Amino acid sequence: MGLAVMCSLKSVAGNQACSQLPAPSCFYGSLTQPYYPPNAVCNDYMIPVDIEYTNVAFNATRWSDDYGLNNFLDVFTTRAGVDNSPPVGPASPSTQTATVNIAATFCTPKNKNGKEKTVILATHGVGPARAHWNAPVQPDQYNFVQYAIGQGFSVFFYDRLGTGASDKVSGFDNSIFKAISVLQRISKLVRNGLYTGSLGKPNKIAVIGFSFGSYATHGAIATDPSIADAVILTAIGFNLTGINVNGLFRSFVPRVASLQNSALYGDRDPGYVTWVDKYAQIWNYFKYPNYDPVISDYAEAAKQPFAMTEFLSLLSGPTDASAFKGPVLAITGEYDYIFCDGYCSGLLEEPGRTYYKNAKYVPYIHPGASHQLFLHYNATGAFQVITNFLSENGL
């Protein structure tokens, strides 16, 4: 069974400091969160999760330092038409199983209004850990969990495999398929009332993802639509017109994470990389002048490395979600640099609407924001769109 720790804002040492100063020590390797919404009762868990996933192989030369990483990126981002073998491909056996430990937090409102039986199950993306949903800095403006709790919903959010306090696996082996399997299994555990504290079994589950987490959420729904009653995809883009893979690698300027900061990232192998500095993150995640530099500094302090094979397998997951018949919200920042190449107008309708042809598919472009739409000045506007969407659809 998972370890449950009952938490409140006053019960966690350092919470106040973490909410005021973006110290990296607030975000790494701890089961507890740097902040807990005062309007919630929260439980932290370490959950053993049995997964079965499509096996992929990293076929390029594995690097041990930034010289080797730079050489890989030089070859991988060579212009189209040059005959280079794909760095990631099928592996034998085609499927594998594993048991992994996933760090998670479940929060439910102190003041009940009936909506608490709807659980929002959240999967973060590349860069943040689960504190993506639970920002400790200026939480009234940037904390989605606190906002959703205030609207009556419960929220379950977790560190993806390889991030935060969850188990670490090789950055040359982690993939979108492992992320899909983890989410599917966790959703079933939550559906059965496990790891939900005193709430018991929820009435409804809405899965929400951010960026890579949205692709994992989409893949999980495509292969098992029973895991959720509603889907929210934030910072998502299915239209390949807007996805400039070579440009993304160049703007990230990746470095081997454990060499960039061994104290924070020393538990990852060289397959885990991160962008070179805060300005590389700002380039990809923020839109000037629609954010507070204090908040972009927090995002940099809280960043987590990502597995190279996660990035390379991002677009390899299943796409056809026609078996899902519930409501789907796709919400992306107007100036999303990662999935819209800087401007999203005209890119959210298709092929998303075709992928979800039997669902109520609602695309929404959030004004003024880039990829990290939860950390721009109008973040609460995005929160309102999401919670209104759930309420309007009976959740």
mmCIF file of C-alpha atoms in Angstrom:
data_model
loop_
_atom_site.group_PDB
_atom_site.id
_atom_site.type_symbol
_atom_site.label_atom_id
_atom_site.label_comp_id
_atom_site.label_asym_id
_atom_site.label_seq_id
_atom_site.Cartn_x
_atom_site.Cartn_y
_atom_site.Cartn_z
ATOM 1 C CA MET A 1 0.000 0.000 0.000
ATOM 2 C CA GLY A 2 1.109 3.570 -0.603
ATOM 3 C CA LEU A 3 2.360 5.775 2.189
ATOM 4 C CA ALA A 4 -0.236 8.410 3.101
ATOM 5 C CA VAL A 5 0.786 11.645 4.734
ATOM 6 C CA MET A 6 -1.971 14.020 5.879
ATOM 7 C CA CYS A 7 -0.905 17.549 5.126
ATOM 8 C CA SER A 8 -1.922 21.131 5.706
ATOM 9 C CA LEU A 9 -0.217 24.409 4.921
ATOM 10 C CA LYS A 10 1.155 24.762 8.451
ATOM 11 C CA SER A 11 2.313 21.179 8.826
ATOM 12 C CA VAL A 12 5.078 21.141 6.227
ATOM 13 C CA ALA A 13 8.350 22.736 7.223
ATOM 14 C CA GLY A 14 9.538 25.323 4.731
ATOM 15 C CA ASN A 15 6.190 25.830 3.010
ATOM 16 C CA GLN A 16 6.151 29.548 3.731
ATOM 17 C CA ALA A 17 9.682 30.037 2.409
ATOM 18 C CA CYS A 18 8.914 28.032 -0.702
ATOM 19 C CA SER A 19 5.843 30.146 -1.420
ATOM 20 C CA GLN A 20 7.931 33.323 -1.306
ATOM 21 C CA LEU A 21 11.272 32.288 -2.805
ATOM 22 C CA PRO A 22 11.750 29.838 -5.689
ATOM 23 C CA ALA A 23 14.491 27.775 -4.026
ATOM 24 C CA PRO A 24 15.312 24.571 -5.980
ATOM 25 C CA SER A 25 15.363 22.585 -2.723
ATOM 26 C CA CYS A 26 11.599 23.098 -2.537
ATOM 27 C CA PHE A 27 10.896 20.991 -5.617
ATOM 28 C CA TYR A 28 13.176 17.955 -5.818
ATOM 29 C CA GLY A 29 12.951 14.428 -4.521
ATOM 30 C CA SER A 30 10.351 15.054 -1.815
ATOM 31 C CA LEU A 31 7.045 13.266 -1.511
ATOM 32 C CA THR A 32 5.561 16.311 0.175
ATOM 33 C CA GLN A 33 4.629 19.424 -1.788
ATOM 34 C CA PRO A 34 6.112 22.898 -1.220
ATOM 35 C CA TYR A 35 2.583 24.283 -0.777
ATOM 36 C CA TYR A 36 -0.878 23.003 0.088
ATOM 37 C CA PRO A 37 -3.998 25.047 -0.699
ATOM 38 C CA PRO A 38 -5.536 26.227 2.577
ATOM 39 C CA ASN A 39 -9.026 25.428 1.225
ATOM 40 C CA ALA A 40 -8.138 21.737 0.774
ATOM 41 C CA VAL A 41 -7.426 18.561 2.694
ATOM 42 C CA CYS A 42 -4.489 16.875 0.960
ATOM 43 C CA ASN A 43 -2.910 13.427 1.128
ATOM 44 C CA ASP A 44 0.476 12.503 -0.348
ATOM 45 C CA TYR A 45 1.095 8.946 -1.563
ATOM 46 C CA MET A 46 3.874 6.810 -2.978
ATOM 47 C CA ILE A 47 1.968 4.410 -5.226
ATOM 48 C CA PRO A 48 3.300 1.129 -6.683
ATOM 49 C CA VAL A 49 1.930 0.995 -10.222
ATOM 50 C CA ASP A 50 2.003 -2.075 -12.482
ATOM 51 C CA ILE A 51 2.375 -1.044 -16.122
ATOM 52 C CA GLU A 52 2.409 -2.778 -19.496
ATOM 53 C CA TYR A 53 3.720 -0.726 -22.383
ATOM 54 C CA THR A 54 4.940 -0.744 -25.978
ATOM 55 C CA ASN A 55 8.693 -1.293 -25.947
ATOM 56 C CA VAL A 56 10.920 1.108 -27.882
ATOM 57 C CA ALA A 57 14.657 1.131 -28.467
ATOM 58 C CA PHE A 58 17.090 4.046 -28.692
ATOM 59 C CA ASN A 59 19.074 3.124 -31.792
ATOM 60 C CA ALA A 60 21.583 5.968 -31.904
ATOM 61 C CA THR A 61 24.884 6.099 -30.029
ATOM 62 C CA ARG A 62 24.335 6.851 -26.357
ATOM 63 C CA TRP A 63 26.282 9.844 -25.134
ATOM 64 C CA SER A 64 27.965 10.440 -21.800
ATOM 65 C CA ASP A 65 28.615 14.182 -22.042
ATOM 66 C CA ASP A 66 27.512 17.349 -23.821
ATOM 67 C CA TYR A 67 29.914 16.758 -26.711
ATOM 68 C CA GLY A 68 28.188 13.492 -27.525
ATOM 69 C CA LEU A 69 24.740 15.043 -27.006
ATOM 70 C CA ASN A 70 25.622 17.917 -29.358
ATOM 71 C CA ASN A 71 26.791 15.454 -31.989
ATOM 72 C CA PHE A 72 23.527 13.517 -31.718
ATOM 73 C CA LEU A 73 21.494 16.712 -32.079
ATOM 74 C CA ASP A 74 23.620 17.810 -35.043
ATOM 75 C CA VAL A 75 22.807 14.564 -36.858
ATOM 76 C CA PHE A 76 19.179 14.336 -35.726
ATOM 77 C CA THR A 77 18.296 17.892 -36.786
ATOM 78 C CA THR A 78 19.952 17.727 -40.203
ATOM 79 C CA ARG A 79 17.653 19.044 -42.929
ATOM 80 C CA ALA A 80 14.903 16.830 -44.314
ATOM 81 C CA GLY A 81 15.864 14.419 -47.056
ATOM 82 C CA VAL A 82 19.210 13.376 -45.618
ATOM 83 C CA ASP A 83 19.261 9.610 -45.036
ATOM 84 C CA ASN A 84 19.638 9.297 -41.271
ATOM 85 C CA SER A 85 18.106 6.346 -39.439
ATOM 86 C CA PRO A 86 15.365 7.205 -36.915
ATOM 87 C CA PRO A 87 16.918 7.290 -33.437
ATOM 88 C CA VAL A 88 13.920 5.544 -31.814
ATOM 89 C CA GLY A 89 12.178 2.464 -33.132
ATOM 90 C CA PRO A 90 10.428 -0.778 -32.182
ATOM 91 C CA ALA A 91 12.194 -3.092 -29.755
ATOM 92 C CA SER A 92 11.965 -6.776 -28.939
ATOM 93 C CA PRO A 93 9.954 -7.925 -27.095
ATOM 94 C CA SER A 94 7.244 -5.611 -28.426
ATOM 95 C CA THR A 95 5.662 -5.172 -24.992
ATOM 96 C CA GLN A 96 7.110 -5.135 -21.506
ATOM 97 C CA THR A 97 5.849 -4.970 -17.948
ATOM 98 C CA ALA A 98 7.210 -3.240 -14.883
ATOM 99 C CA THR A 99 6.249 -2.024 -11.433
ATOM 100 C CA VAL A 100 7.128 1.618 -10.759
ATOM 101 C CA ASN A 101 6.597 3.887 -7.764
ATOM 102 C CA ILE A 102 4.724 7.095 -8.506
ATOM 103 C CA ALA A 103 4.571 10.074 -6.122
ATOM 104 C CA ALA A 104 1.143 11.679 -5.997
ATOM 105 C CA THR A 105 -1.056 14.122 -4.121
ATOM 106 C CA PHE A 106 -4.822 14.066 -3.716
ATOM 107 C CA CYS A 107 -6.667 17.190 -2.580
ATOM 108 C CA THR A 108 -10.361 17.527 -1.840
ATOM 109 C CA PRO A 109 -12.287 20.625 -0.667
ATOM 110 C CA LYS A 110 -12.729 21.337 3.015
ATOM 111 C CA ASN A 111 -16.115 22.835 2.173
ATOM 112 C CA LYS A 112 -18.237 20.361 0.199
ATOM 113 C CA ASN A 113 -20.777 21.326 -2.453
ATOM 114 C CA GLY A 114 -21.315 17.989 -4.218
ATOM 115 C CA LYS A 115 -18.743 18.550 -6.949
ATOM 116 C CA GLU A 116 -15.978 17.023 -4.841
ATOM 117 C CA LYS A 117 -16.988 13.608 -6.173
ATOM 118 C CA THR A 118 -15.621 14.717 -9.550
ATOM 119 C CA VAL A 119 -11.847 14.135 -9.536
ATOM 120 C CA ILE A 120 -9.570 16.005 -11.934
ATOM 121 C CA LEU A 121 -6.654 13.646 -12.640
ATOM 122 C CA ALA A 122 -3.669 15.714 -13.787
ATOM 123 C CA THR A 123 -0.548 14.703 -15.761
ATOM 124 C CA HIS A 124 2.191 17.309 -16.122
ATOM 125 C CA GLY A 125 4.512 17.720 -19.095
ATOM 126 C CA VAL A 126 8.174 18.243 -19.898
ATOM 127 C CA GLY A 127 9.878 20.684 -17.545
ATOM 128 C CA PRO A 128 7.820 20.817 -14.334
ATOM 129 C CA ALA A 129 7.007 18.126 -11.803
ATOM 130 C CA ARG A 130 3.559 17.787 -10.257
ATOM 131 C CA ALA A 131 3.899 21.252 -8.692
ATOM 132 C CA HIS A 132 2.979 22.472 -12.192
ATOM 133 C CA TRP A 133 -0.628 22.201 -11.004
ATOM 134 C CA ASN A 134 0.118 23.455 -7.490
ATOM 135 C CA ALA A 135 2.344 26.523 -7.858
ATOM 136 C CA PRO A 136 3.633 27.745 -4.473
ATOM 137 C CA VAL A 137 4.455 31.246 -5.748
ATOM 138 C CA GLN A 138 1.509 33.688 -5.783
ATOM 139 C CA PRO A 139 -0.970 30.779 -5.600
ATOM 140 C CA ASP A 140 -4.034 33.009 -5.887
ATOM 141 C CA GLN A 141 -2.913 33.752 -9.447
ATOM 142 C CA TYR A 142 -1.092 30.624 -10.578
ATOM 143 C CA ASN A 143 -2.267 27.606 -8.574
ATOM 144 C CA PHE A 144 -4.707 25.462 -10.562
ATOM 145 C CA VAL A 145 -5.346 23.008 -7.713
ATOM 146 C CA GLN A 146 -6.350 25.827 -5.363
ATOM 147 C CA TYR A 147 -8.650 27.336 -8.006
ATOM 148 C CA ALA A 148 -10.301 23.997 -8.848
ATOM 149 C CA ILE A 149 -10.763 23.211 -5.154
ATOM 150 C CA GLY A 150 -12.422 26.604 -4.794
ATOM 151 C CA GLN A 151 -14.918 25.571 -7.480
ATOM 152 C CA GLY A 152 -15.698 22.395 -5.539
ATOM 153 C CA PHE A 153 -13.678 19.819 -7.495
ATOM 154 C CA SER A 154 -11.151 17.321 -6.126
ATOM 155 C CA VAL A 155 -7.733 17.045 -7.789
ATOM 156 C CA PHE A 156 -5.299 14.129 -8.056
ATOM 157 C CA PHE A 157 -1.880 15.055 -9.461
ATOM 158 C CA TYR A 158 1.327 13.045 -9.678
ATOM 159 C CA ASP A 159 4.992 13.120 -10.690
ATOM 160 C CA ARG A 160 5.445 11.400 -14.013
ATOM 161 C CA LEU A 161 7.892 8.505 -14.142
ATOM 162 C CA GLY A 162 11.428 9.931 -14.064
ATOM 163 C CA THR A 163 10.452 13.229 -12.405
ATOM 164 C CA GLY A 164 10.062 14.614 -8.905
ATOM 165 C CA ALA A 165 9.856 11.922 -6.247
ATOM 166 C CA SER A 166 8.705 9.164 -8.618
ATOM 167 C CA ASP A 167 11.036 6.359 -9.667
ATOM 168 C CA LYS A 168 13.867 7.222 -12.042
ATOM 169 C CA VAL A 169 14.452 5.115 -15.148
ATOM 170 C CA SER A 170 16.954 5.522 -17.969
ATOM 171 C CA GLY A 171 16.506 8.589 -20.136
ATOM 172 C CA PHE A 172 17.334 6.371 -23.110
ATOM 173 C CA ASP A 173 14.364 4.090 -22.312
ATOM 174 C CA ASN A 174 11.564 6.267 -20.941
ATOM 175 C CA SER A 175 8.840 7.002 -23.493
ATOM 176 C CA ILE A 176 5.323 8.221 -24.226
ATOM 177 C CA PHE A 177 4.145 4.614 -23.995
ATOM 178 C CA LYS A 178 5.239 4.257 -20.379
ATOM 179 C CA ALA A 179 3.510 7.551 -19.579
ATOM 180 C CA ILE A 180 0.292 6.303 -21.216
ATOM 181 C CA SER A 181 0.318 3.087 -19.210
ATOM 182 C CA VAL A 182 1.025 4.870 -15.912
ATOM 183 C CA LEU A 183 -1.941 7.197 -16.441
ATOM 184 C CA GLN A 184 -4.298 4.384 -17.395
ATOM 185 C CA ARG A 185 -3.391 2.369 -14.324
ATOM 186 C CA ILE A 186 -3.599 5.346 -11.944
ATOM 187 C CA SER A 187 -6.999 6.311 -13.335
ATOM 188 C CA LYS A 188 -8.330 2.849 -12.558
ATOM 189 C CA LEU A 189 -6.950 2.993 -9.024
ATOM 190 C CA VAL A 190 -8.593 6.379 -8.466
ATOM 191 C CA ARG A 191 -11.850 5.169 -10.055
ATOM 192 C CA ASN A 192 -11.912 2.365 -7.474
ATOM 193 C CA GLY A 193 -11.504 4.824 -4.599
ATOM 194 C CA LEU A 194 -7.867 4.071 -3.834
ATOM 195 C CA TYR A 195 -5.587 6.969 -2.875
ATOM 196 C CA THR A 196 -8.508 9.373 -2.564
ATOM 197 C CA GLY A 197 -8.522 9.766 1.213
ATOM 198 C CA SER A 198 -11.951 10.027 2.792
ATOM 199 C CA LEU A 199 -13.643 10.756 -0.540
ATOM 200 C CA GLY A 200 -13.863 7.090 -1.508
ATOM 201 C CA LYS A 201 -14.965 6.254 -5.044
ATOM 202 C CA PRO A 202 -15.482 9.328 -7.234
ATOM 203 C CA ASN A 203 -18.583 9.741 -9.373
ATOM 204 C CA LYS A 204 -16.683 11.163 -12.349
ATOM 205 C CA ILE A 205 -13.071 11.475 -13.498
ATOM 206 C CA ALA A 206 -11.787 14.220 -15.772
ATOM 207 C CA VAL A 207 -8.251 13.683 -17.063
ATOM 208 C CA ILE A 208 -6.176 16.782 -17.750
ATOM 209 C CA GLY A 209 -2.719 16.996 -19.273
ATOM 210 C CA PHE A 210 -0.111 19.642 -19.946
ATOM 211 C CA SER A 211 2.098 19.478 -23.059
ATOM 212 C CA PHE A 212 3.753 16.016 -23.078
ATOM 213 C CA GLY A 213 1.182 15.116 -20.437
ATOM 214 C CA SER A 214 -1.584 16.031 -22.885
ATOM 215 C CA TYR A 215 -0.136 13.667 -25.478
ATOM 216 C CA ALA A 216 0.035 10.950 -22.814
ATOM 217 C CA THR A 217 -3.551 11.740 -21.827
ATOM 218 C CA HIS A 218 -4.689 11.608 -25.446
ATOM 219 C CA GLY A 219 -2.904 8.279 -25.997
ATOM 220 C CA ALA A 220 -4.415 6.847 -22.818
ATOM 221 C CA ILE A 221 -7.941 7.827 -23.915
ATOM 222 C CA ALA A 222 -7.358 6.591 -27.467
ATOM 223 C CA THR A 223 -6.470 3.104 -26.247
ATOM 224 C CA ASP A 224 -8.816 2.944 -23.234
ATOM 225 C CA PRO A 225 -11.680 5.479 -23.335
ATOM 226 C CA SER A 226 -13.179 4.019 -20.145
ATOM 227 C CA ILE A 227 -10.580 5.701 -17.919
ATOM 228 C CA ALA A 228 -12.344 9.093 -17.903
ATOM 229 C CA ASP A 229 -15.642 10.906 -18.328
ATOM 230 C CA ALA A 230 -14.088 14.103 -19.714
ATOM 231 C CA VAL A 231 -10.768 15.107 -21.275
ATOM 232 C CA ILE A 232 -8.886 18.412 -21.008
ATOM 233 C CA LEU A 233 -5.783 18.859 -23.135
ATOM 234 C CA THR A 234 -3.748 21.972 -22.272
ATOM 235 C CA ALA A 235 -0.800 23.222 -24.332
ATOM 236 C CA ILE A 236 -1.603 20.705 -27.052
ATOM 237 C CA GLY A 237 -1.215 20.752 -30.826
ATOM 238 C CA PHE A 238 -2.028 17.921 -33.221
ATOM 239 C CA ASN A 239 -1.545 19.883 -36.451
ATOM 240 C CA LEU A 240 1.943 19.049 -37.710
ATOM 241 C CA THR A 241 2.064 22.398 -39.514
ATOM 242 C CA GLY A 242 2.774 23.993 -36.135
ATOM 243 C CA ILE A 243 5.315 21.491 -34.806
ATOM 244 C CA ASN A 244 8.855 22.471 -35.787
ATOM 245 C CA VAL A 245 10.862 19.643 -34.210
ATOM 246 C CA ASN A 246 14.279 20.836 -35.400
ATOM 247 C CA GLY A 247 13.502 24.368 -34.266
ATOM 248 C CA LEU A 248 12.492 23.133 -30.823
ATOM 249 C CA PHE A 249 15.718 21.254 -30.285
ATOM 250 C CA ARG A 250 17.694 24.313 -31.323
ATOM 251 C CA SER A 251 15.754 26.722 -29.115
ATOM 252 C CA PHE A 252 15.992 24.426 -26.083
ATOM 253 C CA VAL A 253 19.804 24.212 -26.492
ATOM 254 C CA PRO A 254 19.773 20.904 -24.556
ATOM 255 C CA ARG A 255 22.465 19.940 -22.054
ATOM 256 C CA VAL A 256 23.039 16.733 -20.083
ATOM 257 C CA ALA A 257 21.110 17.472 -16.911
ATOM 258 C CA SER A 258 23.397 15.656 -14.469
ATOM 259 C CA LEU A 259 26.374 17.652 -15.759
ATOM 260 C CA GLN A 260 24.501 20.937 -15.623
ATOM 261 C CA ASN A 261 23.634 20.446 -11.933
ATOM 262 C CA SER A 262 24.805 17.230 -10.289
ATOM 263 C CA ALA A 263 23.317 18.179 -6.907
ATOM 264 C CA LEU A 264 19.794 18.370 -8.332
ATOM 265 C CA TYR A 265 19.950 15.960 -11.262
ATOM 266 C CA GLY A 266 22.655 13.483 -10.280
ATOM 267 C CA ASP A 267 20.128 10.641 -9.966
ATOM 268 C CA ARG A 268 19.488 10.705 -13.746
ATOM 269 C CA ASP A 269 21.630 9.113 -16.441
ATOM 270 C CA PRO A 270 22.924 11.154 -19.438
ATOM 271 C CA GLY A 271 19.732 10.379 -21.373
ATOM 272 C CA TYR A 272 18.040 13.063 -19.256
ATOM 273 C CA VAL A 273 18.536 16.556 -20.625
ATOM 274 C CA THR A 274 17.295 20.049 -19.910
ATOM 275 C CA TRP A 275 17.465 23.435 -21.587
ATOM 276 C CA VAL A 276 20.594 25.450 -21.041
ATOM 277 C CA ASP A 277 19.239 28.440 -19.047
ATOM 278 C CA LYS A 278 16.115 30.386 -18.115
ATOM 279 C CA TYR A 279 16.080 32.309 -21.376
ATOM 280 C CA ALA A 280 15.790 29.090 -23.351
ATOM 281 C CA GLN A 281 12.737 28.225 -21.256
ATOM 282 C CA ILE A 282 11.272 31.703 -21.740
ATOM 283 C CA TRP A 283 11.750 31.391 -25.507
ATOM 284 C CA ASN A 284 9.691 28.199 -25.584
ATOM 285 C CA TYR A 285 7.241 28.641 -22.703
ATOM 286 C CA PHE A 286 6.505 32.338 -22.182
ATOM 287 C CA LYS A 287 5.308 35.338 -24.234
ATOM 288 C CA TYR A 288 6.730 38.759 -23.445
ATOM 289 C CA PRO A 289 5.401 40.949 -21.844
ATOM 290 C CA ASN A 290 2.502 38.806 -20.633
ATOM 291 C CA TYR A 291 4.309 37.215 -17.685
ATOM 292 C CA ASP A 292 6.043 38.197 -14.473
ATOM 293 C CA PRO A 293 9.840 37.547 -14.478
ATOM 294 C CA VAL A 294 9.505 36.379 -10.868
ATOM 295 C CA ILE A 295 7.264 33.584 -12.159
ATOM 296 C CA SER A 296 9.568 32.607 -15.026
ATOM 297 C CA ASP A 297 12.408 32.462 -12.451
ATOM 298 C CA TYR A 298 10.244 30.148 -10.340
ATOM 299 C CA ALA A 299 9.627 27.919 -13.383
ATOM 300 C CA GLU A 300 13.369 27.711 -14.004
ATOM 301 C CA ALA A 301 14.118 26.895 -10.354
ATOM 302 C CA ALA A 302 11.440 24.184 -10.374
ATOM 303 C CA LYS A 303 12.341 22.607 -13.729
ATOM 304 C CA GLN A 304 12.850 18.874 -14.086
ATOM 305 C CA PRO A 305 14.985 17.131 -16.718
ATOM 306 C CA PHE A 306 13.234 15.151 -19.438
ATOM 307 C CA ALA A 307 14.170 11.876 -21.060
ATOM 308 C CA MET A 308 15.402 12.190 -24.631
ATOM 309 C CA THR A 309 13.299 9.184 -25.639
ATOM 310 C CA GLU A 310 10.207 10.893 -24.218
ATOM 311 C CA PHE A 311 10.808 13.807 -26.554
ATOM 312 C CA LEU A 312 11.598 11.551 -29.521
ATOM 313 C CA SER A 313 8.540 9.322 -28.988
ATOM 314 C CA LEU A 314 6.131 12.222 -28.370
ATOM 315 C CA LEU A 315 4.425 11.962 -31.769
ATOM 316 C CA SER A 316 4.506 8.145 -31.883
ATOM 317 C CA GLY A 317 1.529 7.476 -29.640
ATOM 318 C CA PRO A 318 -1.948 6.463 -30.835
ATOM 319 C CA THR A 319 -4.064 9.215 -32.408
ATOM 320 C CA ASP A 320 -7.549 7.841 -33.114
ATOM 321 C CA ALA A 321 -9.741 8.613 -30.096
ATOM 322 C CA SER A 322 -13.044 8.071 -31.904
ATOM 323 C CA ALA A 323 -14.158 5.541 -29.274
ATOM 324 C CA PHE A 324 -14.368 8.318 -26.675
ATOM 325 C CA LYS A 325 -17.811 9.962 -26.623
ATOM 326 C CA GLY A 326 -17.545 12.419 -23.753
ATOM 327 C CA PRO A 327 -16.615 16.114 -23.717
ATOM 328 C CA VAL A 328 -13.105 17.172 -24.778
ATOM 329 C CA LEU A 329 -11.523 20.598 -24.279
ATOM 330 C CA ALA A 330 -8.309 21.467 -26.141
ATOM 331 C CA ILE A 331 -6.921 24.711 -24.690
ATOM 332 C CA THR A 332 -3.662 26.209 -25.921
ATOM 333 C CA GLY A 333 -2.008 29.608 -25.585
ATOM 334 C CA GLU A 334 -2.415 31.985 -28.504
ATOM 335 C CA TYR A 335 1.344 32.243 -28.999
ATOM 336 C CA ASP A 336 2.327 28.660 -28.174
ATOM 337 C CA TYR A 337 5.841 28.330 -29.553
ATOM 338 C CA ILE A 338 6.196 24.572 -29.128
ATOM 339 C CA PHE A 339 3.086 23.185 -30.835
ATOM 340 C CA CYS A 340 1.956 26.140 -32.967
ATOM 341 C CA ASP A 341 5.373 27.497 -34.036
ATOM 342 C CA GLY A 342 4.465 30.741 -32.284
ATOM 343 C CA TYR A 343 0.857 31.355 -33.363
ATOM 344 C CA CYS A 344 -2.095 29.001 -32.899
ATOM 345 C CA SER A 345 -4.885 30.600 -34.914
ATOM 346 C CA GLY A 346 -6.363 28.019 -37.297
ATOM 347 C CA LEU A 347 -4.394 25.066 -35.901
ATOM 348 C CA LEU A 348 -6.615 23.615 -33.142
ATOM 349 C CA GLU A 349 -9.673 22.540 -35.141
ATOM 350 C CA GLU A 350 -8.008 19.777 -37.135
ATOM 351 C CA PRO A 351 -6.971 17.052 -36.886
ATOM 352 C CA GLY A 352 -8.185 17.187 -33.270
ATOM 353 C CA ARG A 353 -11.832 17.257 -34.264
ATOM 354 C CA THR A 354 -11.291 14.206 -36.490
ATOM 355 C CA TYR A 355 -9.402 12.310 -33.786
ATOM 356 C CA TYR A 356 -12.370 12.926 -31.452
ATOM 357 C CA LYS A 357 -15.075 12.674 -34.110
ATOM 358 C CA ASN A 358 -17.595 11.040 -31.754
ATOM 359 C CA ALA A 359 -16.916 13.362 -28.821
ATOM 360 C CA LYS A 360 -17.956 16.906 -28.022
ATOM 361 C CA TYR A 361 -14.657 18.496 -29.079
ATOM 362 C CA VAL A 362 -14.142 22.130 -28.033
ATOM 363 C CA PRO A 363 -10.957 23.933 -29.158
ATOM 364 C CA TYR A 364 -10.054 27.131 -27.296
ATOM 365 C CA ILE A 365 -7.140 29.527 -27.833
ATOM 366 C CA HIS A 366 -6.192 31.378 -24.649
ATOM 367 C CA PRO A 367 -5.249 34.987 -25.466
ATOM 368 C CA GLY A 368 -1.800 36.387 -24.812
ATOM 369 C CA ALA A 369 -0.208 33.206 -23.480
ATOM 370 C CA SER A 370 2.495 30.962 -24.854
ATOM 371 C CA HIS A 371 3.074 27.288 -24.011
ATOM 372 C CA GLN A 372 3.085 27.634 -20.217
ATOM 373 C CA LEU A 373 -0.405 29.165 -20.150
ATOM 374 C CA PHE A 374 -0.808 28.517 -16.402
ATOM 375 C CA LEU A 375 2.047 30.925 -15.595
ATOM 376 C CA HIS A 376 0.997 33.965 -17.601
ATOM 377 C CA TYR A 377 -0.825 36.953 -16.127
ATOM 378 C CA ASN A 378 -4.217 35.630 -17.268
ATOM 379 C CA ALA A 379 -3.789 32.112 -15.842
ATOM 380 C CA THR A 380 -6.966 32.333 -13.781
ATOM 381 C CA GLY A 381 -8.863 32.971 -17.005
ATOM 382 C CA ALA A 382 -7.647 29.607 -18.288
ATOM 383 C CA PHE A 383 -8.606 27.987 -14.974
ATOM 384 C CA GLN A 384 -12.101 29.426 -15.326
ATOM 385 C CA VAL A 385 -12.482 28.124 -18.884
ATOM 386 C CA ILE A 386 -11.519 24.625 -17.691
ATOM 387 C CA THR A 387 -13.767 24.461 -14.614
ATOM 388 C CA ASN A 388 -16.697 26.062 -16.469
ATOM 389 C CA PHE A 389 -16.285 23.453 -19.197
ATOM 390 C CA LEU A 390 -16.565 20.671 -16.624
ATOM 391 C CA SER A 391 -19.598 22.200 -14.931
ATOM 392 C CA GLU A 392 -21.374 22.875 -18.237
ATOM 393 C CA ASN A 393 -20.918 19.212 -19.148
ATOM 394 C CA GLY A 394 -22.369 17.783 -15.965
ATOM 395 C CA LEU A 395 -19.193 17.131 -14.056
#
